[in-house]
PDB file of C-alpha atoms and ligand atoms in Angstrom:
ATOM      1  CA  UNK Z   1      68.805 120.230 111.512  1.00  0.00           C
ATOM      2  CA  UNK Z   2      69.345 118.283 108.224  1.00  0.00           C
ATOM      3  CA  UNK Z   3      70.009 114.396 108.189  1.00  0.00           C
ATOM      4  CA  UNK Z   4      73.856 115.174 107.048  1.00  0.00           C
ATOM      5  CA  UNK Z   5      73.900 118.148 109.525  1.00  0.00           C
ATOM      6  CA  UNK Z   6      76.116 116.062 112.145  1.00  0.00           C
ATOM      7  CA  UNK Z   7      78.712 114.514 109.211  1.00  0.00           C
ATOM      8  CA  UNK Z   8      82.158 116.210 110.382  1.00  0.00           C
ATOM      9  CA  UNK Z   9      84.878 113.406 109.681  1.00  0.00           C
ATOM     10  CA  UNK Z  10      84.860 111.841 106.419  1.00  0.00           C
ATOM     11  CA  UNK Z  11      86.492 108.650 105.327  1.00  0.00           C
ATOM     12  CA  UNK Z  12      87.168 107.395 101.334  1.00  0.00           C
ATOM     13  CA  UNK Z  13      88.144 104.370 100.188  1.00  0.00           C
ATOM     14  CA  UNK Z  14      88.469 104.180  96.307  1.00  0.00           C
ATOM     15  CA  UNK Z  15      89.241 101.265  93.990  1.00  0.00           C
ATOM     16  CA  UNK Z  16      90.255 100.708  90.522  1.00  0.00           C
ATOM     17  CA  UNK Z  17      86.827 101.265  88.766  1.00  0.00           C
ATOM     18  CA  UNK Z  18      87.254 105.461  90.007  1.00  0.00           C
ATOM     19  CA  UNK Z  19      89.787 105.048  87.215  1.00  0.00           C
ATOM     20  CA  UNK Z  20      88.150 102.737  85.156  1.00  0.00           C
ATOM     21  CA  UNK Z  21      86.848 105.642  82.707  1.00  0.00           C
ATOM     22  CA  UNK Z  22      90.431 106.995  82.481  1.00  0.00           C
ATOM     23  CA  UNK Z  23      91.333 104.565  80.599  1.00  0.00           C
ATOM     24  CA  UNK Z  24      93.190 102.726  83.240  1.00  0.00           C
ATOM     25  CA  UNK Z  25      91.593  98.977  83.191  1.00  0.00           C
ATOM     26  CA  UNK Z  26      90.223  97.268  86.516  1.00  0.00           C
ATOM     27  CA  UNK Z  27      91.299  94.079  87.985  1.00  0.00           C
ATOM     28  CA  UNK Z  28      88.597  91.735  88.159  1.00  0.00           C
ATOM     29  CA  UNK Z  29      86.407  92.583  85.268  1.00  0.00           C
ATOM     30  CA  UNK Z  30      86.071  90.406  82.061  1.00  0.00           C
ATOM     31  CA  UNK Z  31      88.788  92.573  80.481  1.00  0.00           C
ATOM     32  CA  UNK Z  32      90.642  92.957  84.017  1.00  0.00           C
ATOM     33  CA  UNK Z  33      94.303  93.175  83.946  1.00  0.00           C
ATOM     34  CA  UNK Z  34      93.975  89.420  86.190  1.00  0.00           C
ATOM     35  CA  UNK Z  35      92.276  88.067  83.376  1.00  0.00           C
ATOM     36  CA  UNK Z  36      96.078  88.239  81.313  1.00  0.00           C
ATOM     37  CA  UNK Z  37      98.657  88.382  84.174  1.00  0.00           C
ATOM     38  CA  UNK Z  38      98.651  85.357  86.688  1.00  0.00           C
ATOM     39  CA  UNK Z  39      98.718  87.472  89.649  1.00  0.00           C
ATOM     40  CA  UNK Z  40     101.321  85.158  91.040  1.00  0.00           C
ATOM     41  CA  UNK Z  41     103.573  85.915  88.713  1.00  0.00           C
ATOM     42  CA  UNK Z  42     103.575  90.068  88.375  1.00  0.00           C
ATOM     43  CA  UNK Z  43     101.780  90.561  91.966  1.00  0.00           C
ATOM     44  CA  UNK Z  44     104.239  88.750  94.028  1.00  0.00           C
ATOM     45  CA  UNK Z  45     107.321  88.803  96.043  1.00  0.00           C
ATOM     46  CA  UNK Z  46     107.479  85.447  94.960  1.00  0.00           C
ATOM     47  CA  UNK Z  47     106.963  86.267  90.974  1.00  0.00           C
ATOM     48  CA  UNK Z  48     109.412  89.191  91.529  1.00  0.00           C
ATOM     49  CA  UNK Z  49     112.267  87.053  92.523  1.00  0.00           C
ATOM     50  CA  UNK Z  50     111.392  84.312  90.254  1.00  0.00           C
ATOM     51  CA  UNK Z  51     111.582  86.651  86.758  1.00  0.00           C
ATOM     52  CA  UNK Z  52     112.723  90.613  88.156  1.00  0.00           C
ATOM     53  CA  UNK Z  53     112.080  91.439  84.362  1.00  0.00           C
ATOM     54  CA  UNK Z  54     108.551  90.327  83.689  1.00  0.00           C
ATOM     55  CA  UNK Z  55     107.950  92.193  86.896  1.00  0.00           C
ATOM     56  CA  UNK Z  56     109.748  95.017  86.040  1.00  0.00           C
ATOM     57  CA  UNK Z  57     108.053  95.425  82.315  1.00  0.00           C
ATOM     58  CA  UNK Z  58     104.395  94.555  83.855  1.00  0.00           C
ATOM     59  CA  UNK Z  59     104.788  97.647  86.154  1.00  0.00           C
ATOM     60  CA  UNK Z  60     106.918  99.732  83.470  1.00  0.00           C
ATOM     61  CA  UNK Z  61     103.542  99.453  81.347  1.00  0.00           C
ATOM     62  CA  UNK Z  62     100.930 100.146  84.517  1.00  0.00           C
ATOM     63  CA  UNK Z  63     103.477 103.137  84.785  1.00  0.00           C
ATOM     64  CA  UNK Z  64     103.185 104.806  81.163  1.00  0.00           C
ATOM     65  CA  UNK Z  65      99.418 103.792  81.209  1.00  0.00           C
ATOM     66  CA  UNK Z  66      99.312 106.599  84.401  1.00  0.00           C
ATOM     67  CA  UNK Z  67     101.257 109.119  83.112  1.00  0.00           C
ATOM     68  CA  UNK Z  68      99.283 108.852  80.288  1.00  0.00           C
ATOM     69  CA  UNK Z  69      95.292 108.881  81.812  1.00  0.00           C
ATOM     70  CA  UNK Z  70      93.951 112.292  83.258  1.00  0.00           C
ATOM     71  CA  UNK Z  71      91.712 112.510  86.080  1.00  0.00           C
ATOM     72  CA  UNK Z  72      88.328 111.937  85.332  1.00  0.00           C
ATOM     73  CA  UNK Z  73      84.837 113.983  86.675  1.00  0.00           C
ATOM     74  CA  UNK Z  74      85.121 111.410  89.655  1.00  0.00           C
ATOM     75  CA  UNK Z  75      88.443 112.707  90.361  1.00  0.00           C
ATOM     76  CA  UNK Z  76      87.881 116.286  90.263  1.00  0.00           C
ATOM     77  CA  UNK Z  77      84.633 115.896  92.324  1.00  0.00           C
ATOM     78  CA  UNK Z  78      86.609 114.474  94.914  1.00  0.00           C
ATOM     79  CA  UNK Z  79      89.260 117.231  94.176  1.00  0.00           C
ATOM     80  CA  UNK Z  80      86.618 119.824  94.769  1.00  0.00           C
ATOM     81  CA  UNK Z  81      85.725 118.037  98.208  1.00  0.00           C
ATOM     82  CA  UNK Z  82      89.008 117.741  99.933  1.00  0.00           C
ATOM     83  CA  UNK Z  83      89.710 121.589  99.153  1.00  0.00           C
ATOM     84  CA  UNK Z  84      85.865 122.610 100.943  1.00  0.00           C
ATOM     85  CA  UNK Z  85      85.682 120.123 104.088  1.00  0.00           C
ATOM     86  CA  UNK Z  86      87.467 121.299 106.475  1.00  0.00           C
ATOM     87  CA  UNK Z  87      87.351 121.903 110.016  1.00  0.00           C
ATOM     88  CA  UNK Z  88      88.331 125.562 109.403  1.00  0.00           C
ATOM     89  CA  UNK Z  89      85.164 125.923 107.015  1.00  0.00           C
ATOM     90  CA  UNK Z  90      83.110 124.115 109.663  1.00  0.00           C
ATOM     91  CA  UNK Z  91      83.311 120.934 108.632  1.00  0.00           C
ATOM     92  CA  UNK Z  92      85.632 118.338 109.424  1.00  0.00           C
ATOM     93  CA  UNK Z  93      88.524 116.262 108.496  1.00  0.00           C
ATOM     94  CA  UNK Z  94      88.516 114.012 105.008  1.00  0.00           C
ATOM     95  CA  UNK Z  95      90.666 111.318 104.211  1.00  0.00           C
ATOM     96  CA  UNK Z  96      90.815 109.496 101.053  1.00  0.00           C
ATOM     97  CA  UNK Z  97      92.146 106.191 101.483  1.00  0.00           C
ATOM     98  CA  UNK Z  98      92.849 104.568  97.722  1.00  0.00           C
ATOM     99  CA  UNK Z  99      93.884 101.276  96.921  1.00  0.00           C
ATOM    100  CA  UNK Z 100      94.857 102.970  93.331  1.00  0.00           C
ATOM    101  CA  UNK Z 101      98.500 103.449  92.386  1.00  0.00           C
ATOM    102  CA  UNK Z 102      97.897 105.812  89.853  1.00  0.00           C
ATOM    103  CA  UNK Z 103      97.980 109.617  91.131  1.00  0.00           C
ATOM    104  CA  UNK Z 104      94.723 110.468  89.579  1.00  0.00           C
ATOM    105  CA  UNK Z 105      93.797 111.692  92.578  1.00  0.00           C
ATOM    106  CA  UNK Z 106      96.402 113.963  93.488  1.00  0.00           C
ATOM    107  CA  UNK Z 107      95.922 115.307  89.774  1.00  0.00           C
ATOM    108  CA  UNK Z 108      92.238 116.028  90.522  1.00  0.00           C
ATOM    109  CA  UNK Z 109      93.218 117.637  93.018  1.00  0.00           C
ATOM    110  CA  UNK Z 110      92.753 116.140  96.045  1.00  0.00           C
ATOM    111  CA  UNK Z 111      95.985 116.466  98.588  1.00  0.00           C
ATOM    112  CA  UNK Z 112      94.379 114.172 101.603  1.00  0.00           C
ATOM    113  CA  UNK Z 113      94.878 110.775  99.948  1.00  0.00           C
ATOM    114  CA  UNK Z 114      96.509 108.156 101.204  1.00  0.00           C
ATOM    115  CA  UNK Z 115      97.851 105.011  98.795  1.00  0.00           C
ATOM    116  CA  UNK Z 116      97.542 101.965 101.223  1.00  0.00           C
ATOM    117  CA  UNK Z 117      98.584  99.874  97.866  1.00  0.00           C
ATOM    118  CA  UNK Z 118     101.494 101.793  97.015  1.00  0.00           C
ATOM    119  CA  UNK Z 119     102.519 104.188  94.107  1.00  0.00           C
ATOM    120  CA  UNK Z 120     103.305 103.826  90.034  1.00  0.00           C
ATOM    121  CA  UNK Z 121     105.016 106.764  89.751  1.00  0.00           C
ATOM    122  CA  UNK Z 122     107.646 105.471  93.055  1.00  0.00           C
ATOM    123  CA  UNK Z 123     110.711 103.368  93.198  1.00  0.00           C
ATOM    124  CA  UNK Z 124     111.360 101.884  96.481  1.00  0.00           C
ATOM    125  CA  UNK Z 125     115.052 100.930  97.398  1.00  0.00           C
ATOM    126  CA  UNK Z 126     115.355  97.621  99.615  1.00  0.00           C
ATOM    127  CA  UNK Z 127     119.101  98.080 100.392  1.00  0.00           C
ATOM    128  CA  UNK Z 128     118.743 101.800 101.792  1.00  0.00           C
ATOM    129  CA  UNK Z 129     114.819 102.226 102.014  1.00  0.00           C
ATOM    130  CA  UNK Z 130     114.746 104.952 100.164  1.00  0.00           C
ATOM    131  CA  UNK Z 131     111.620 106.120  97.883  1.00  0.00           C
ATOM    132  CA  UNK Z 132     112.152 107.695  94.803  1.00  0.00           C
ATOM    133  CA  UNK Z 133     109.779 109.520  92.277  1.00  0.00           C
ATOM    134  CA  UNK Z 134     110.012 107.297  89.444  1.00  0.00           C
ATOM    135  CA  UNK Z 135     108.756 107.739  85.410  1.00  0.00           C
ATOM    136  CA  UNK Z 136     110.848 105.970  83.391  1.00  0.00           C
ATOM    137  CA  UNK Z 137     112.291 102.206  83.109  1.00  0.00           C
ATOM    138  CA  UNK Z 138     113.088  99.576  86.153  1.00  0.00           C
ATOM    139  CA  UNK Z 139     114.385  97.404  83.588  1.00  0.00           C
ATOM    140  CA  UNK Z 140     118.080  96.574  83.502  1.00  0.00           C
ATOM    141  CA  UNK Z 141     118.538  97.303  87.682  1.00  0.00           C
ATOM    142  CA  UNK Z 142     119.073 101.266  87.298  1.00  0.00           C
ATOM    143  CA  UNK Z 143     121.114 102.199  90.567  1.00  0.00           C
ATOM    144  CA  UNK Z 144     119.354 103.720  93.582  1.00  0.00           C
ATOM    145  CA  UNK Z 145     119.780 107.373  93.649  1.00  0.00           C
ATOM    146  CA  UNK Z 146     120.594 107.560  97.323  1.00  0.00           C
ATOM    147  CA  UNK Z 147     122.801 104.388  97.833  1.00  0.00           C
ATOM    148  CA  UNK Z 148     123.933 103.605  94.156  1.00  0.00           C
ATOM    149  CA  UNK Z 149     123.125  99.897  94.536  1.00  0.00           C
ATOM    150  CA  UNK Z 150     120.965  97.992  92.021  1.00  0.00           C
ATOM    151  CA  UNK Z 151     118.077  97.371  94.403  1.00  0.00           C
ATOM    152  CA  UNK Z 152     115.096  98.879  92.848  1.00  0.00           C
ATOM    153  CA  UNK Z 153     111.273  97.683  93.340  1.00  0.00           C
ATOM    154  CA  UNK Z 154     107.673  98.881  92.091  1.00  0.00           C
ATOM    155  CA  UNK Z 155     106.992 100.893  95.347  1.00  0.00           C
ATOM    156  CA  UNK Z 156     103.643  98.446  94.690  1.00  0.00           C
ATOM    157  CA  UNK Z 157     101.886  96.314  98.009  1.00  0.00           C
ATOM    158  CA  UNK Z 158     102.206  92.667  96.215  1.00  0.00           C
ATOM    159  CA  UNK Z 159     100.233  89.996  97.610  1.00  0.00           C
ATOM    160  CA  UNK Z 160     101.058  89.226 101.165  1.00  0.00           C
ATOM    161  CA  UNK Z 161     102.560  92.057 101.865  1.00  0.00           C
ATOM    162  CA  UNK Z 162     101.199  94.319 104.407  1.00  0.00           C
ATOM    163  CA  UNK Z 163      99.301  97.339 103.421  1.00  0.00           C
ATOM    164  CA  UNK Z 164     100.876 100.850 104.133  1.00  0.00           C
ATOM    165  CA  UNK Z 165      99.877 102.904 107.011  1.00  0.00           C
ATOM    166  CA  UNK Z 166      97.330 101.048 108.390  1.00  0.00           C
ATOM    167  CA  UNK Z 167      97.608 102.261 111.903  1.00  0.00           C
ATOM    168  CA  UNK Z 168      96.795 105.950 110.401  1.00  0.00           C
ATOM    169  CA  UNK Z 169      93.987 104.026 107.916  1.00  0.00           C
ATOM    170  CA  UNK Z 170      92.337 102.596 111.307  1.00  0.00           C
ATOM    171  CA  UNK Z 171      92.551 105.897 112.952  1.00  0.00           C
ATOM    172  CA  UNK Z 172      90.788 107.844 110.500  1.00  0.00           C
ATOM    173  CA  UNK Z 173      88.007 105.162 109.970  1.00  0.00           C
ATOM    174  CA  UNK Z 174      87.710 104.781 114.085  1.00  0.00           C
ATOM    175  CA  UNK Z 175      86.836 108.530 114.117  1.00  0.00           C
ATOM    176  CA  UNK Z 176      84.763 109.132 111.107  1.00  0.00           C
ATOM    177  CA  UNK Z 177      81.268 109.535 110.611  1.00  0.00           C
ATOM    178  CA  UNK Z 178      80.482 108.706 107.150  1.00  0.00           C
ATOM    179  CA  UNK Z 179      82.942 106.415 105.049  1.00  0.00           C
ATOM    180  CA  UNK Z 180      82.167 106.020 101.535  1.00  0.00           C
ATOM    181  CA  UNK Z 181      83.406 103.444  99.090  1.00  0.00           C
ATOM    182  CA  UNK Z 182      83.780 104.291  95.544  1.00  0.00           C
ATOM    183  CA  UNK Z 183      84.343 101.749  92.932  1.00  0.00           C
ATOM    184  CA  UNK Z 184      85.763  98.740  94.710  1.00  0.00           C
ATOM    185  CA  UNK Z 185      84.322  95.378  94.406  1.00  0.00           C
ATOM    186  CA  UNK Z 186      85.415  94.373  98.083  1.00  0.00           C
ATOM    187  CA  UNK Z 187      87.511  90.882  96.993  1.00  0.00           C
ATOM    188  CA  UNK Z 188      90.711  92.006  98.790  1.00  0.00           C
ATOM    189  CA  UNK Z 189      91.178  92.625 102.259  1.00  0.00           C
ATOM    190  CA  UNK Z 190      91.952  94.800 104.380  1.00  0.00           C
ATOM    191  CA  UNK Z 191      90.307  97.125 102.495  1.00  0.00           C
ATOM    192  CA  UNK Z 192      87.195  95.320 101.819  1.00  0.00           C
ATOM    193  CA  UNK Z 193      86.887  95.310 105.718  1.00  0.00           C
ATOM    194  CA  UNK Z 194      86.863  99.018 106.736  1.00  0.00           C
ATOM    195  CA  UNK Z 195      82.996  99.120 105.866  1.00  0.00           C
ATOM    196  CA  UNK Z 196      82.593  97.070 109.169  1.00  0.00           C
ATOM    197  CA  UNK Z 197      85.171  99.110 110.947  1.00  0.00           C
ATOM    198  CA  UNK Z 198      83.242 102.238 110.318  1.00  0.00           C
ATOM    199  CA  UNK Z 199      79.957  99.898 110.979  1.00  0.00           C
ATOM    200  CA  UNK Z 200      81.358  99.299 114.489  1.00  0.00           C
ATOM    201  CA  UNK Z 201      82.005 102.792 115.112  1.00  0.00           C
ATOM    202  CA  UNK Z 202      78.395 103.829 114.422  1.00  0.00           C
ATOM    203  CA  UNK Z 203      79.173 105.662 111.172  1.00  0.00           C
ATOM    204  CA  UNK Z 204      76.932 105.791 107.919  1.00  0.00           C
ATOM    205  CA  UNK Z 205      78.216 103.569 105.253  1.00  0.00           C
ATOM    206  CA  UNK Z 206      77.502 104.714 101.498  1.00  0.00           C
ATOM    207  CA  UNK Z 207      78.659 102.718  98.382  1.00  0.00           C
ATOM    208  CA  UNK Z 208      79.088 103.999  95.223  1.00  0.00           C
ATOM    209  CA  UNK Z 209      79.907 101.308  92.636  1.00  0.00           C
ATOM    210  CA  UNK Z 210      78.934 100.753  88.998  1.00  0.00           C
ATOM    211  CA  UNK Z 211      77.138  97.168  90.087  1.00  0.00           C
ATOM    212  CA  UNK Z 212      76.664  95.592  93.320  1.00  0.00           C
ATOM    213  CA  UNK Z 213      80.129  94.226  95.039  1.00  0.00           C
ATOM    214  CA  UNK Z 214      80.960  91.682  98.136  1.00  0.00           C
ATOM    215  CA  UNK Z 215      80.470  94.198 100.453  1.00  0.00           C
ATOM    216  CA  UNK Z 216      77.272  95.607  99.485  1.00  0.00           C
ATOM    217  CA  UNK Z 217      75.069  94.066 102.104  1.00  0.00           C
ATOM    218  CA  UNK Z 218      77.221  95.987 104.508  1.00  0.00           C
ATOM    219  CA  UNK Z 219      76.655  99.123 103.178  1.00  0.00           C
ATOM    220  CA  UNK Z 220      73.449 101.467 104.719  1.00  0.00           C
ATOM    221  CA  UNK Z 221      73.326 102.774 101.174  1.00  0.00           C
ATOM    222  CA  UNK Z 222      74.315 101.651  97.505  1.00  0.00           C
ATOM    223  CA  UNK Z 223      74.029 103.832  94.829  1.00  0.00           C
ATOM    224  CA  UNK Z 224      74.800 102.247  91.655  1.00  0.00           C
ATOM    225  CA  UNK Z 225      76.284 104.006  88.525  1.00  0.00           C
ATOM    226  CA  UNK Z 226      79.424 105.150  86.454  1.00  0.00           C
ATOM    227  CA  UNK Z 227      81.215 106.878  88.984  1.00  0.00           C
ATOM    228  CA  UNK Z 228      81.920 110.034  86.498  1.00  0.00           C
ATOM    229  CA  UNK Z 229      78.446 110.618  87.468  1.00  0.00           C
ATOM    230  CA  UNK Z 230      77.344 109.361  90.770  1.00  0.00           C
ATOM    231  CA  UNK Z 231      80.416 110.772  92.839  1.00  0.00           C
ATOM    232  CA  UNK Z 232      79.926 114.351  91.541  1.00  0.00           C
ATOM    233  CA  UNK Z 233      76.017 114.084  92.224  1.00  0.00           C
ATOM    234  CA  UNK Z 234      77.042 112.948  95.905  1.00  0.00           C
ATOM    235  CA  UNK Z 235      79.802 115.664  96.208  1.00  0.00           C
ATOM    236  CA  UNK Z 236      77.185 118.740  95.097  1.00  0.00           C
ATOM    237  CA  UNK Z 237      75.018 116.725  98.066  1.00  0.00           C
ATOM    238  CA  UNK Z 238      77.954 117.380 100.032  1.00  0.00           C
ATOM    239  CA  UNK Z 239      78.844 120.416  99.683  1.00  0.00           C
ATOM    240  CA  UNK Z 240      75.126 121.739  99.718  1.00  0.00           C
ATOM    241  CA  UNK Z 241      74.881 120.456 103.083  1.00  0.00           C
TER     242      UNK Z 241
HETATM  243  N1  LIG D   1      82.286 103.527  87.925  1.00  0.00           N
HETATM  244  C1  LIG D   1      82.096 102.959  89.169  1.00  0.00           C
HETATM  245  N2  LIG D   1      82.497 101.690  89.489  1.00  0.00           N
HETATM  246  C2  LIG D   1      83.088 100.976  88.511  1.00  0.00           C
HETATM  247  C3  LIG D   1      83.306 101.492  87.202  1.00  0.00           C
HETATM  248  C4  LIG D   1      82.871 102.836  86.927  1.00  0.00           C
HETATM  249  N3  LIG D   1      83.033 103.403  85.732  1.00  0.00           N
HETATM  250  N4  LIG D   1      83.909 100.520  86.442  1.00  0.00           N
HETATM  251  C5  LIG D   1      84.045  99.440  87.249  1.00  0.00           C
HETATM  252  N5  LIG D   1      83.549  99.710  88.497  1.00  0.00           N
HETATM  253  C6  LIG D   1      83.535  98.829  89.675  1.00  0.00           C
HETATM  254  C7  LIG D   1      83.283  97.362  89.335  1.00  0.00           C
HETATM  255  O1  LIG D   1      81.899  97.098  89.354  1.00  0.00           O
HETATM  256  C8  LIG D   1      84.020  96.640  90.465  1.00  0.00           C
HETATM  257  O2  LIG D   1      83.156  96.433  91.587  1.00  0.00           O
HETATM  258  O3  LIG D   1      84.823  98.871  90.247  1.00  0.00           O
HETATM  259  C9  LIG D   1      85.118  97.629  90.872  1.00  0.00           C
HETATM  260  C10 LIG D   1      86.541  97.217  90.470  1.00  0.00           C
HETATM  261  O4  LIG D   1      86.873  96.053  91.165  1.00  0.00           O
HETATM  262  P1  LIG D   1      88.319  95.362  91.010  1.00  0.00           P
HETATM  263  O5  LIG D   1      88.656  95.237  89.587  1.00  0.00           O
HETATM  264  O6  LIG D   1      88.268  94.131  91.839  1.00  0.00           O
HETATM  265  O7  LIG D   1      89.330  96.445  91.627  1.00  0.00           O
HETATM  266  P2  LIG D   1      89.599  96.825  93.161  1.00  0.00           P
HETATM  267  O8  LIG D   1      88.389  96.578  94.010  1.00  0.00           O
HETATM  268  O9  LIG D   1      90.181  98.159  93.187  1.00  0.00           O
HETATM  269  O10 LIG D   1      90.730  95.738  93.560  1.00  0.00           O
HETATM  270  C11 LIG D   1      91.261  95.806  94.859  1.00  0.00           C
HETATM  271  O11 LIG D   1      92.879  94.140  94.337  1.00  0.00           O
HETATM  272  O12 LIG D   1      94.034  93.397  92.607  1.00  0.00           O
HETATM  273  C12 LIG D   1      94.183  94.015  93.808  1.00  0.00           C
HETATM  274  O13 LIG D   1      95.788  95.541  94.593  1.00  0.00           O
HETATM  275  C13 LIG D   1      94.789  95.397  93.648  1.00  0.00           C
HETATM  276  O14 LIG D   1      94.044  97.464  94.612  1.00  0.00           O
HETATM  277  C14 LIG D   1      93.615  96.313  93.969  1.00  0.00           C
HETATM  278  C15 LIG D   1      92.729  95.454  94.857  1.00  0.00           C
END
């Protein structure tokens, strides 16, 4: 009876440095996309209503910088993961929980994942609600495709705005029994939280982060390295289990 033997439900949160060797810059680093956008001002309900098109052009430019990235070996390790753990192969369920908006992911991929932070690639409608896969321009109020009215958003979580799907986020971390964290430097909650959650719930705790974060000292286990190469190492772990 190995010491991953009993691992059936498996819970991953990811953050921007997964992506970071895409090409697709973090947040908080010295060359982070806060360090030249007051986050106020692009990250905001607020900022949004303030100046719609420096909004508007900040996310058209997050949105060509995803179309243009591919996934990296992080990405397709993960990719590799979510097709091999399942409960019909013995194993149990996986969730990948990303704070990402880029669909690197997906692209990898991976078809569990869950973006609690929102979407680049997604318009969002606030007259009718509607969501609508989106690749060009928000500039200039383009009409919703459903309801015609000029009522688009970056289908983006802005600061102090509530997360998506947390009650299914919760669920998932309430009845897992590893949850990993993968290049995240646990500033921002609710997502730097969830290590706790799965703490509480008696579930091992690895981190896998290019250099120690917040959260670290809640982790059972840090691993620290480029994720290209850590996350595949820990996925052939996996997988060998
Ligand atoms: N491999 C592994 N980890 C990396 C790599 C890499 N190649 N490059 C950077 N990192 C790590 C950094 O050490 C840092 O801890 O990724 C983390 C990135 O942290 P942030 O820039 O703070 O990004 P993130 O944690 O995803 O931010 C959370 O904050 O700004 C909001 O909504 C935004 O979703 C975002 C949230």
């Amino acid at each position: 009876m190995g010491a991953m033997d009993h691992i059936r439900n498996i819970v991953i949160l990811t953050g921007a440095g997964i992506s970071a060797e895409s090409g697709l810059r973090t947040f908080r680093a010295d060359d982070g996309l806060w360090e030249d956008h007051p986050v106020e001002q692009v990250a905001t309900l607020q900022g949004f209503h303030r100046d719609p098109d420096l909004v508007q052009r900040f996310y058209d430019e997050r949105r060509a910088q995803v179309m243009a990235a591919n996934p990296n070996p992080a990405h397709l390790a993960l990719g590799r993961l979510d097709m091999a753990w399942k409960p019909s192969r013995n194993r149990g369920e996986l969730l990948i929980v990303t704070q990402n908006i880029d669909d690197l992911h997906e692209r990898g991929g991976a078809a569990r994942v869950l973006h609690m932070h929102g979407e680049a690639l997604s318009a969002w409608c606030t007259m009718c609600d509607a969501r609508h896969r989106w690749t060009g321009s928000l500039r200039g109020a383009p009409p919703c495709p459903a309801c015609g009215q000029a009522a688009l958003r970056p289908d983006i979580v802005w600061f102090g705005e509530m997360p998506y799907q947390m009650d299914r986020i919760y669920r998932a971390i309430g009845n897992c029994d590893l949850f990993v964290s993968i290049g995240t430097s646990g500033a921002v909650y609710p997502a730097a939280g969830f290590v706790q959650e799965a703490g509480r719930v008696g579930a091992g705790t690895l981190e896998l982060n290019l250099e120690e974060s917040l959260g670290s000292r809640f982790f059972s286990e840090t691993r620290l390295g480029k994720a290209s190469e850590i996350v595949p190492a820990w996925v052939e772990e996996m997988l060998a289990s």
